[in-house]
XYZ file of C-alpha atoms in Angstrom:
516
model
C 0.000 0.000 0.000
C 1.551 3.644 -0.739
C -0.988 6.027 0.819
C -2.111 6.775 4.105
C -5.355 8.486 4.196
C -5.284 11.946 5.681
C -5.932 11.628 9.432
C -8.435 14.835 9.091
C -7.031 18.255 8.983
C -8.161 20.456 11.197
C -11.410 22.575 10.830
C -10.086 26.022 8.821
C -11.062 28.096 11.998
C -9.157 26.151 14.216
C -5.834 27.693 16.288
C -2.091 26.569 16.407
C 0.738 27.503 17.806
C 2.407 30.647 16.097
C 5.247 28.332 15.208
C 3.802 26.395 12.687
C 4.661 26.223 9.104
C 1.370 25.683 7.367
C 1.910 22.308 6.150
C 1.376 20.191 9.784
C -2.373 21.068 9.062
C -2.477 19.140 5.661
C -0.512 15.508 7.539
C 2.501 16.503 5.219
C 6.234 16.258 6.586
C 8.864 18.794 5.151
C 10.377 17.224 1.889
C 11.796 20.710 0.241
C 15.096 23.123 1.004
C 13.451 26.097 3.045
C 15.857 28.871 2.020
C 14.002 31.673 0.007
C 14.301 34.813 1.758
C 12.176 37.925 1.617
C 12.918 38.910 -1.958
C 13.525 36.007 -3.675
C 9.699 35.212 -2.376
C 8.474 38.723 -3.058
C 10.446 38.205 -6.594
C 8.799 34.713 -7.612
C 5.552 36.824 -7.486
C 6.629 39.578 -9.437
C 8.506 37.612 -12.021
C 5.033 35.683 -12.697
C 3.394 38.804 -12.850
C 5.927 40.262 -14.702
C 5.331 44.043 -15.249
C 7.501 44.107 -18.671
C 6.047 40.528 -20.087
C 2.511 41.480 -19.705
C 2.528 44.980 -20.611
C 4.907 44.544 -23.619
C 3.415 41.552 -24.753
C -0.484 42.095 -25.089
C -0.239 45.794 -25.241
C -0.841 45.614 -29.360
C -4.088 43.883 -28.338
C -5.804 46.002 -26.071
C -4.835 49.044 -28.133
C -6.140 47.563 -31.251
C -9.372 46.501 -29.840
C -10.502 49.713 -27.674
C -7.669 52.191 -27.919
C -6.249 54.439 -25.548
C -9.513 54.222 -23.097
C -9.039 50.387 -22.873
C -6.175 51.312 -20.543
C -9.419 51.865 -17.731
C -9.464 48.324 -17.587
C -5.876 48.561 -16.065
C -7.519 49.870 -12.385
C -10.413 47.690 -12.822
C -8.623 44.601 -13.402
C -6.183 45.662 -10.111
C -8.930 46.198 -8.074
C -10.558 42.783 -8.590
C -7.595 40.593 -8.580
C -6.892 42.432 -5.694
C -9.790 41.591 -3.726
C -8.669 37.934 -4.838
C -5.029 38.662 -3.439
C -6.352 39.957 -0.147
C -7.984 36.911 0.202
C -5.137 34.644 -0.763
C -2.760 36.922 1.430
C -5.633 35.827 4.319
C -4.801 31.840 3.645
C -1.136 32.449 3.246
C -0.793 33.709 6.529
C -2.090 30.664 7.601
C -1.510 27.497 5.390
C 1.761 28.654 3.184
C 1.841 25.801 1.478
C 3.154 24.554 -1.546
C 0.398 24.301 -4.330
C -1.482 26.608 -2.547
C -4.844 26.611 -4.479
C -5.243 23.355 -4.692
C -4.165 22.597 -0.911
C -6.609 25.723 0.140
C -9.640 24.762 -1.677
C -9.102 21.114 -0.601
C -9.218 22.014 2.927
C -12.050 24.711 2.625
C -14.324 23.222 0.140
C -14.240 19.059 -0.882
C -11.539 16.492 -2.225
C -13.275 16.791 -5.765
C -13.118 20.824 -5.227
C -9.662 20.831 -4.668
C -8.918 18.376 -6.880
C -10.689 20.733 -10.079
C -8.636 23.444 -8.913
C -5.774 21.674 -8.754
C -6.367 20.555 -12.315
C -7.431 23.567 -14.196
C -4.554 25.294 -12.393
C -2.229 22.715 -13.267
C -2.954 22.716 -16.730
C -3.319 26.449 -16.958
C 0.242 26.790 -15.988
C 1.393 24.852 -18.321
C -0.646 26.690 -20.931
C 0.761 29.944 -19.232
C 4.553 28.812 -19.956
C 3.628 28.122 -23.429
C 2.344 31.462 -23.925
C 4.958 33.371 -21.995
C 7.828 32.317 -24.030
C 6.412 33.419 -27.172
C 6.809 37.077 -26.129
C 10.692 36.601 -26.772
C 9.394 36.705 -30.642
C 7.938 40.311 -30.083
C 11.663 41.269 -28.974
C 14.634 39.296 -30.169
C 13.951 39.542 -33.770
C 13.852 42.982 -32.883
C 17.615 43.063 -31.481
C 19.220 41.055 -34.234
C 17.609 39.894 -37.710
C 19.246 36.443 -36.991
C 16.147 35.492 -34.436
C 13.886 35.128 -37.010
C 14.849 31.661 -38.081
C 11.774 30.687 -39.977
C 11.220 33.124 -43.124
C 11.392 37.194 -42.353
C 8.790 37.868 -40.161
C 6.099 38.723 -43.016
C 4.912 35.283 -44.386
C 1.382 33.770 -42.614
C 2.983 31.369 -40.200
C 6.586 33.274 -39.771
C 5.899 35.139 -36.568
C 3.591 31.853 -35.218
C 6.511 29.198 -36.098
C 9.673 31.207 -34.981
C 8.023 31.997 -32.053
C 7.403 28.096 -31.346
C 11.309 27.772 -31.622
C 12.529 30.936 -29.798
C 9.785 29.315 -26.719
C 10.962 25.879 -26.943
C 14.883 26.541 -26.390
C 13.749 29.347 -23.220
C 11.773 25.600 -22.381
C 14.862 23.440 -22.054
C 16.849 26.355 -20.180
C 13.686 27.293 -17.265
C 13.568 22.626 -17.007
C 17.612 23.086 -16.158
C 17.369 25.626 -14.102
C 14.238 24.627 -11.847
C 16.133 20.556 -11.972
C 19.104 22.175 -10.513
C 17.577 23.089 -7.313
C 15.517 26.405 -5.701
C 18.446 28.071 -4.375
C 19.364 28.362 -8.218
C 16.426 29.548 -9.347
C 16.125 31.877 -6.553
C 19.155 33.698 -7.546
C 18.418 33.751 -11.153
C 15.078 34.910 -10.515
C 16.142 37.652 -7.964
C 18.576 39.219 -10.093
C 16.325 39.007 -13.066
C 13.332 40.789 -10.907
C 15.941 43.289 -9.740
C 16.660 44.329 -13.477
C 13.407 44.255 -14.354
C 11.793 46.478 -11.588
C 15.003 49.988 -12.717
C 14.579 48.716 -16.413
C 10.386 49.350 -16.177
C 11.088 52.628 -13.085
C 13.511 53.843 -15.791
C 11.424 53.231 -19.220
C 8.452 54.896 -17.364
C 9.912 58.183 -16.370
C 11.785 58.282 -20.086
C 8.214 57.905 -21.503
C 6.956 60.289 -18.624
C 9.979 63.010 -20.056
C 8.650 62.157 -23.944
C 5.197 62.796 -23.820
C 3.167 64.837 -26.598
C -0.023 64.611 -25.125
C -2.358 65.209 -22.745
C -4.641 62.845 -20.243
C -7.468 63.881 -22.195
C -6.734 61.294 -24.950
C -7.706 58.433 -22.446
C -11.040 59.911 -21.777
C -12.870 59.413 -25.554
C -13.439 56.671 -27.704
C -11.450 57.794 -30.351
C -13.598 55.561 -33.029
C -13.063 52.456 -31.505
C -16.113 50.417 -31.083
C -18.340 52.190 -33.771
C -20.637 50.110 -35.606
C -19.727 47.145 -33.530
C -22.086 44.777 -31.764
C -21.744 45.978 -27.709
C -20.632 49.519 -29.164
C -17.365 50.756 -27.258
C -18.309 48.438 -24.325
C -18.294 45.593 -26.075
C -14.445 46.721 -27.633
C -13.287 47.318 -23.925
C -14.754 44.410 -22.479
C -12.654 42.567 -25.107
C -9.849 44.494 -24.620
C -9.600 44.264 -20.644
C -7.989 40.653 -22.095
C -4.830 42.860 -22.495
C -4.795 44.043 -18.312
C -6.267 40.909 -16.837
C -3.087 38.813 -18.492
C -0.448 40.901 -16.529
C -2.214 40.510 -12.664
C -2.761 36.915 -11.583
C -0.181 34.527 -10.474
C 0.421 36.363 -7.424
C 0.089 33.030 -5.373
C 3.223 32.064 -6.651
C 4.622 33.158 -3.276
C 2.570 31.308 -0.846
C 3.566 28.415 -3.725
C 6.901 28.000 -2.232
C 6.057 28.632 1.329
C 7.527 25.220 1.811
C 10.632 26.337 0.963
C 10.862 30.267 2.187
C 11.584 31.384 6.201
C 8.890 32.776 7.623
C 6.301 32.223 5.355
C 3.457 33.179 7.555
C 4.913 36.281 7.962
C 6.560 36.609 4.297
C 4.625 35.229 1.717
C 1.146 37.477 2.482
C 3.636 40.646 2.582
C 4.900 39.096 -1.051
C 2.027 39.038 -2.513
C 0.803 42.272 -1.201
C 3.944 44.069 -2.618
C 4.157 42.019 -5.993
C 0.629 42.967 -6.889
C 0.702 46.612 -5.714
C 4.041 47.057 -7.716
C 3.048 45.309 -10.782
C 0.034 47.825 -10.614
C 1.444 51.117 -10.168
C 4.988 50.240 -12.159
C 3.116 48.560 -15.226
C 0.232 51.409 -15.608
C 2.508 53.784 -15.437
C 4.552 52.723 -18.318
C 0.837 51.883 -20.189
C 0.080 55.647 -19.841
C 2.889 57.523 -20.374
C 3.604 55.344 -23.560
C 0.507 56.105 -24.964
C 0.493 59.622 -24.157
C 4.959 59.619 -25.712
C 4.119 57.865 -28.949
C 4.319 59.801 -32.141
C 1.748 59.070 -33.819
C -1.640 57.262 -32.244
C -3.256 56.603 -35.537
C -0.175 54.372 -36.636
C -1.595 51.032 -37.191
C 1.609 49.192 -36.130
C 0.567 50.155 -32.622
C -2.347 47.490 -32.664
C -0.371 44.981 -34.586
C 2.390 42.313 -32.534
C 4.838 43.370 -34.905
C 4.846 46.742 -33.632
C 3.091 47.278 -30.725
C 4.319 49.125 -27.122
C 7.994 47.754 -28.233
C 7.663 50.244 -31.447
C 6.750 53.182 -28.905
C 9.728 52.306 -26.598
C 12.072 52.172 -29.880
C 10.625 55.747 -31.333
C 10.771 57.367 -27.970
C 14.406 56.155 -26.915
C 17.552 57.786 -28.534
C 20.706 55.727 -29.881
C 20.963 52.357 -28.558
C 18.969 53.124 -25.595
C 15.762 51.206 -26.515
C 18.165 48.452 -27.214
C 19.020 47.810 -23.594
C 15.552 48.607 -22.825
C 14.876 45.427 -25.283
C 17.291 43.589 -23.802
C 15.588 44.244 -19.862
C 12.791 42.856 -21.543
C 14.054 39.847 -22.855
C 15.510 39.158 -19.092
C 11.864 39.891 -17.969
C 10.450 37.314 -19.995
C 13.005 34.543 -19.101
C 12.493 35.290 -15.633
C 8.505 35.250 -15.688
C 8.782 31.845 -17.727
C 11.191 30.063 -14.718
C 8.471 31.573 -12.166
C 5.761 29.672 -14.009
C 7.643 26.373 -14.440
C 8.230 26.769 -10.539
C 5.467 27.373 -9.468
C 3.642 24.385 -11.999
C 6.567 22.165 -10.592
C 5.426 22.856 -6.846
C 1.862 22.744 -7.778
C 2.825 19.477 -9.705
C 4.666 18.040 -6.215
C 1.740 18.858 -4.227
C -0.766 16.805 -6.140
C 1.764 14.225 -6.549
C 2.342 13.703 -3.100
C -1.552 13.125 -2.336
C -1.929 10.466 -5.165
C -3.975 12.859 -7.088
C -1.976 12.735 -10.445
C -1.181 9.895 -12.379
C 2.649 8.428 -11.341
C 2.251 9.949 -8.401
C 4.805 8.711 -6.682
C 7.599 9.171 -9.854
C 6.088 12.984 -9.755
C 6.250 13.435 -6.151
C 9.673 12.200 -5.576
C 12.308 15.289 -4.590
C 15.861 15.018 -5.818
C 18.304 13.648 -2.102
C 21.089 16.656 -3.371
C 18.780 19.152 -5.111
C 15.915 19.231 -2.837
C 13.343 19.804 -5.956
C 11.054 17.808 -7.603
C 13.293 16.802 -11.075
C 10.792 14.417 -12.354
C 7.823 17.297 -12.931
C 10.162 20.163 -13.945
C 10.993 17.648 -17.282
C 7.244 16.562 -17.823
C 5.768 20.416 -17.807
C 8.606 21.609 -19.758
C 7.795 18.409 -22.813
C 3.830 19.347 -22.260
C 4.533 23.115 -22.808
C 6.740 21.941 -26.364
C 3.989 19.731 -27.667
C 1.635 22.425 -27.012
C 3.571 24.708 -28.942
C 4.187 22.253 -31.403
C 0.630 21.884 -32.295
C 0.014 25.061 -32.306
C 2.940 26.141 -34.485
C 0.641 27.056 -37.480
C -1.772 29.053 -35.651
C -1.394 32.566 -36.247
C -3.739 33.713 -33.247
C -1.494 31.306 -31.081
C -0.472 34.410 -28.970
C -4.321 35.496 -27.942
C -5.953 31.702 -27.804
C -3.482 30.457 -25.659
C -3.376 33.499 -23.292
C -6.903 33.828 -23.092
C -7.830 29.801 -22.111
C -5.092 29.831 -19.869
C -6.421 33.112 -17.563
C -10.076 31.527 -17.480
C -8.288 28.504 -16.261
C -6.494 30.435 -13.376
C -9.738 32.917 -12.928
C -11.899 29.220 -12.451
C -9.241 27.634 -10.285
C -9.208 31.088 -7.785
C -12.634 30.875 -7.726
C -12.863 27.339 -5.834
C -10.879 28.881 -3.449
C -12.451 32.297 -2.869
C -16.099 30.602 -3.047
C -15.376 28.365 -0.590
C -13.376 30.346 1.470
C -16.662 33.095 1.274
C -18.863 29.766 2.432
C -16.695 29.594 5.508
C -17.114 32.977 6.482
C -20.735 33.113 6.004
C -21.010 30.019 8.475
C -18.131 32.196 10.870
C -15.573 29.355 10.268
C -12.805 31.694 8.856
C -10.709 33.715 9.898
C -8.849 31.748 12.155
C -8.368 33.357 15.883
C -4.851 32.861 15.996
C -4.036 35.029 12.699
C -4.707 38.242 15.136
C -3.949 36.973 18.304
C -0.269 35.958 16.874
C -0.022 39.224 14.733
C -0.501 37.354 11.394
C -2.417 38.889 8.345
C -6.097 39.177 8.543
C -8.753 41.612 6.913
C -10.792 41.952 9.744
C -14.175 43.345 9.481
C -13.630 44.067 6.129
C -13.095 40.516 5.445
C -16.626 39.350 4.182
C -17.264 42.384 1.641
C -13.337 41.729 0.008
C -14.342 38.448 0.239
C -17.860 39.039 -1.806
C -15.693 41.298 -4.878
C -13.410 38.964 -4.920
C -15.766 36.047 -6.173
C -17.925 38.169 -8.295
C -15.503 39.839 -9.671
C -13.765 36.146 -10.386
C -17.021 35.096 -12.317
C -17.993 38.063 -14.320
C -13.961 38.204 -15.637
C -13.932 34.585 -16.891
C -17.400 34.872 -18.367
C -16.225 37.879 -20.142
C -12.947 36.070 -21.311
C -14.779 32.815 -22.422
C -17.342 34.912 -24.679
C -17.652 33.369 -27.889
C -15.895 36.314 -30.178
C -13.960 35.977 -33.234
C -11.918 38.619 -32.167
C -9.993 36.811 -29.353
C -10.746 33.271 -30.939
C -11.059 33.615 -34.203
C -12.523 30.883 -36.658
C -13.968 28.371 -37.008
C -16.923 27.776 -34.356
C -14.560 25.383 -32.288
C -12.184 28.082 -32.188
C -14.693 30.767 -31.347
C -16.005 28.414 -28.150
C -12.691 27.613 -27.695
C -12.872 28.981 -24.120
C -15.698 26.712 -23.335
C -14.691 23.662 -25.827
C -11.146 23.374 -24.808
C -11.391 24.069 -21.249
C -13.893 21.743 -21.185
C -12.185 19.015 -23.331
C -9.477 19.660 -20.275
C -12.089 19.449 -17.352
C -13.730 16.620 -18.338
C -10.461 14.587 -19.125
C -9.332 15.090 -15.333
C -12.576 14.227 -13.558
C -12.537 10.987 -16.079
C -9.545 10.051 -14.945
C -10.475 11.166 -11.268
C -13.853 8.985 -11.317
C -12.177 5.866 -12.614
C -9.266 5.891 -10.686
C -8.228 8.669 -9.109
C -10.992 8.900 -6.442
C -10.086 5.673 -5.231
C -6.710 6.546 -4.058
C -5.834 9.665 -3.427
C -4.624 10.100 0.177
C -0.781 11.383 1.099
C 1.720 8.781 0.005
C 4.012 7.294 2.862
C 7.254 8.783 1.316
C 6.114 12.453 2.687
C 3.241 11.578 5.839
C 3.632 13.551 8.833
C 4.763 10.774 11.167
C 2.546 12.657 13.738
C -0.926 12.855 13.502
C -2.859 15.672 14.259
């Protein structure tokens, strides 16, 4: 027999001594290298977030669909997903635990609600890789003509196909790098972040010194939308694609609570701070740019080809917007090894309940490295092959960026319903969060609570819309939001019906050898 079943975790009100890690209430024993500090966990969330990935690389999008005005959606989208993070930052302080969405809705909701978050997450974030590392074709071609391997950039499936290559080979480095060990990755990741955060502070105050026109531009339609079905709604509900890409993934810190000191204390600060800077840092590059570029009625500006890159390279002088380039090419490796890490750990944590297939092959962490190897290699072949089949889609950029966030929007949802369940029935929060000085919302807790899972439901309904715009053709790819996701859904529970239900429970190799 290799599982034990759970012995019963704790109710989610319950106290515990201000010591614990998180994990003790789960019947797990400590398996990973706890050595993140501070930054390298506030880092891991802002290198998923990634202020120059998201912003550079759906920019072209939003701007194409709704125009300046779309760039509304930036405060909307912040204060939504922030009503999620508050929440999150809530559980964190509490159960920092690797996997953290799937452990959290295990424990608040059911098995099979954890489970289904667990999934879709999974599988989002390995959608999510996929589409970060094609943003290195909206830059590298850009520093040297040699990047564009397949063609010269202007045939049908040029951009699509060398951006399938460029993606693959950033693939096989983040599967080294995350196989080598956290303290690694940590250090790659920190100095990456730490470039990033003066490269985007730097490129917004050059913007900010460039500009040629007023605030007023951001306060009309300018066109966009006429004669449209929805009108100029309907363009910036489309649009708000573009700002809700950038702000999710902030859970990566609580992620690797497991393996960061403190992480009570650190990982709801993390979040807090990655979110917040991503916000103000990203927008303000988003305005300034559009208010610095030379010409708003260029069409280049809503096309991938030219897009905020083409602003940054008409505003900056000599080989300024070069380096700026090159930041962003850093940003972009560094986001893609904070989404491998974080699928690896979510990965691990499913693993070591049974609730994934090989279980105990992906659960299994490295005696010298202290990582899980065996996932790292799995997520980084699933992420090729779904480039690979995509390779002669030429709205590869959009479709896979847009199942992916529904994904992520679904899977925070089983966490932020549930977690809304508990406080309705005054299960949550837990006494000991403010008695020991831990994070906790308070009073305010239920209405953050109730914006955080409307806000979650209307977002992925508006993202998995039927529209050609986002999907394009034909009617498979127009549903795609609702066919593929639920190709995806329904696979997993299969598998979890037949077989999976039957023995999931934590596998010896990592039981708590103390019940609780």
């Amino acid at each position: 027999m290799t599982t034990t079943q759970p012995g019963g975790a704790p109710p989610p009100g319950s106290t515990s001594s201000s010591a614990d890690t998180g994990i003790e209430h789960f019947g797990y024993k400590p398996s990973l290298d706890r050595s993140i500090g501070k930054f390298a966990s506030f880092a891991a969330g802002v290198s998923y977030i990634s202020i120059l990935t998201g912003t550079f690389q759906l920019f072209y999008f939003g701007f194409g669909t709704a125009g300046p005005a779309y760039l509304w959606s930036w405060p909307l989208v912040f204060i939504g997903q922030m009503a999620v993070a508050l929440c999150f930052m809530e559980l964190a302080a509490k159960y920092p635990v690797a996997g953290s969405v799937y452990n959290w809705s295990k424990l608040l909701g059911s098995r099979i609600v954890g489970w289904s978050s667990g999934w879709l997450m999974l599988t989002a974030s390995i959608v999510t890789l996929a589409a970060v590392v094609l943003a290195l074709q909206l830059n590298l071609p850009r520093l040297w003509s040699g990047f564009q391997i397949i063609g010269d950039g202007t045939g049908e499936y040029d951009y699509a196909g060398n951006a399938v290559i460029l993606g693959t080979i950033l693939i096989i480095i983040t599967t080294v790098i995350n196989a080598l060990g956290v303290k690694l990755m940590a250090m790659i990741n920190s100095a990456g972040v730490f470039i990033e955060l003066i490269a985007a502070v730097l490129i917004a105050i050059i913007l900010a010194a460039n500009i040629e026109r007023g605030p007023d531009v951001f306060f009309s339609t300018n066109g966009y939308g006429t004669g449209e079905s929805g009108g100029y709604l309907g363009a910036f509900l489309i649009a708000s694609l573009a700002s809700g890409y950038v702000m999710y993934g902030f859970d990566t810190a609580s992620s690797l609570g497991e393996e960061t000191m403190e992480p009570r204390r650190t990982a709801p600060k993390a979040i807090f701070r990655a979110i917040l800077a991503s916000f103000v840092i990203g927008g303000a590059i988003l305005v300034f740019a559009v208010m610095a570029a030379p010409d708003l009625d260029d069409p280049a500006l809503g096309e991938q080809s030219g897009s905020l890159q083409g602003i940054v390279e008409a505003v900056m002088w000599g080989p300024l917007g070069d380096i700026f380039l090159v930041c962003i090419v850093i940003a972009v490796i560094v986001c893609s090894l904070a989404v491998h890490t974080a699928a690896i750990r979510l990965t691990f944590a499913m693993a070591r309940d049974n609730a994934l297939p090989f279980g105990n092959a992906l659960a299994r962490v490295h005696p010298k490295t202290q990582t899980p190897v065996v996932p790292a290699i799995v997520i980084g072949v699933l992420a090729v092959l779904i480039l690979v089949i995509n390779i002669n889609q030429p709205k590869i950029f959009t479709v896979l960026t847009s199942i992916a966030i529904i994904m992520i929007y679904l899977a925070y949802l089983m966490v932020t319903g549930p977690l809304l369940k508990k406080r309705l029935q005054g299960q949550w929060p837990p006494k000991d969060l403010k008695e020991d000085g831990y994070f906790t919302m308070g009073r305010w807790g239920m209405f953050v609570n109730i914006v955080a899972v409307v806000w979650g439901a209307a977002m992925a309904l508006n993202l998995a819309w039927p529209r050609e715009a986002v999907y394009g053709t034909p009617w498979y790819n127009t549903w795609g939001a609702f066919v593929y996701i639920g190709i995806i859904l329904a696979a997993g529970l299969l598998w979890y019906g037949l077989k999976g239900r039957h023995h999931i429970g934590v596998l010896r190799s990592h039981a708590s050898s103390t019940k609780e």
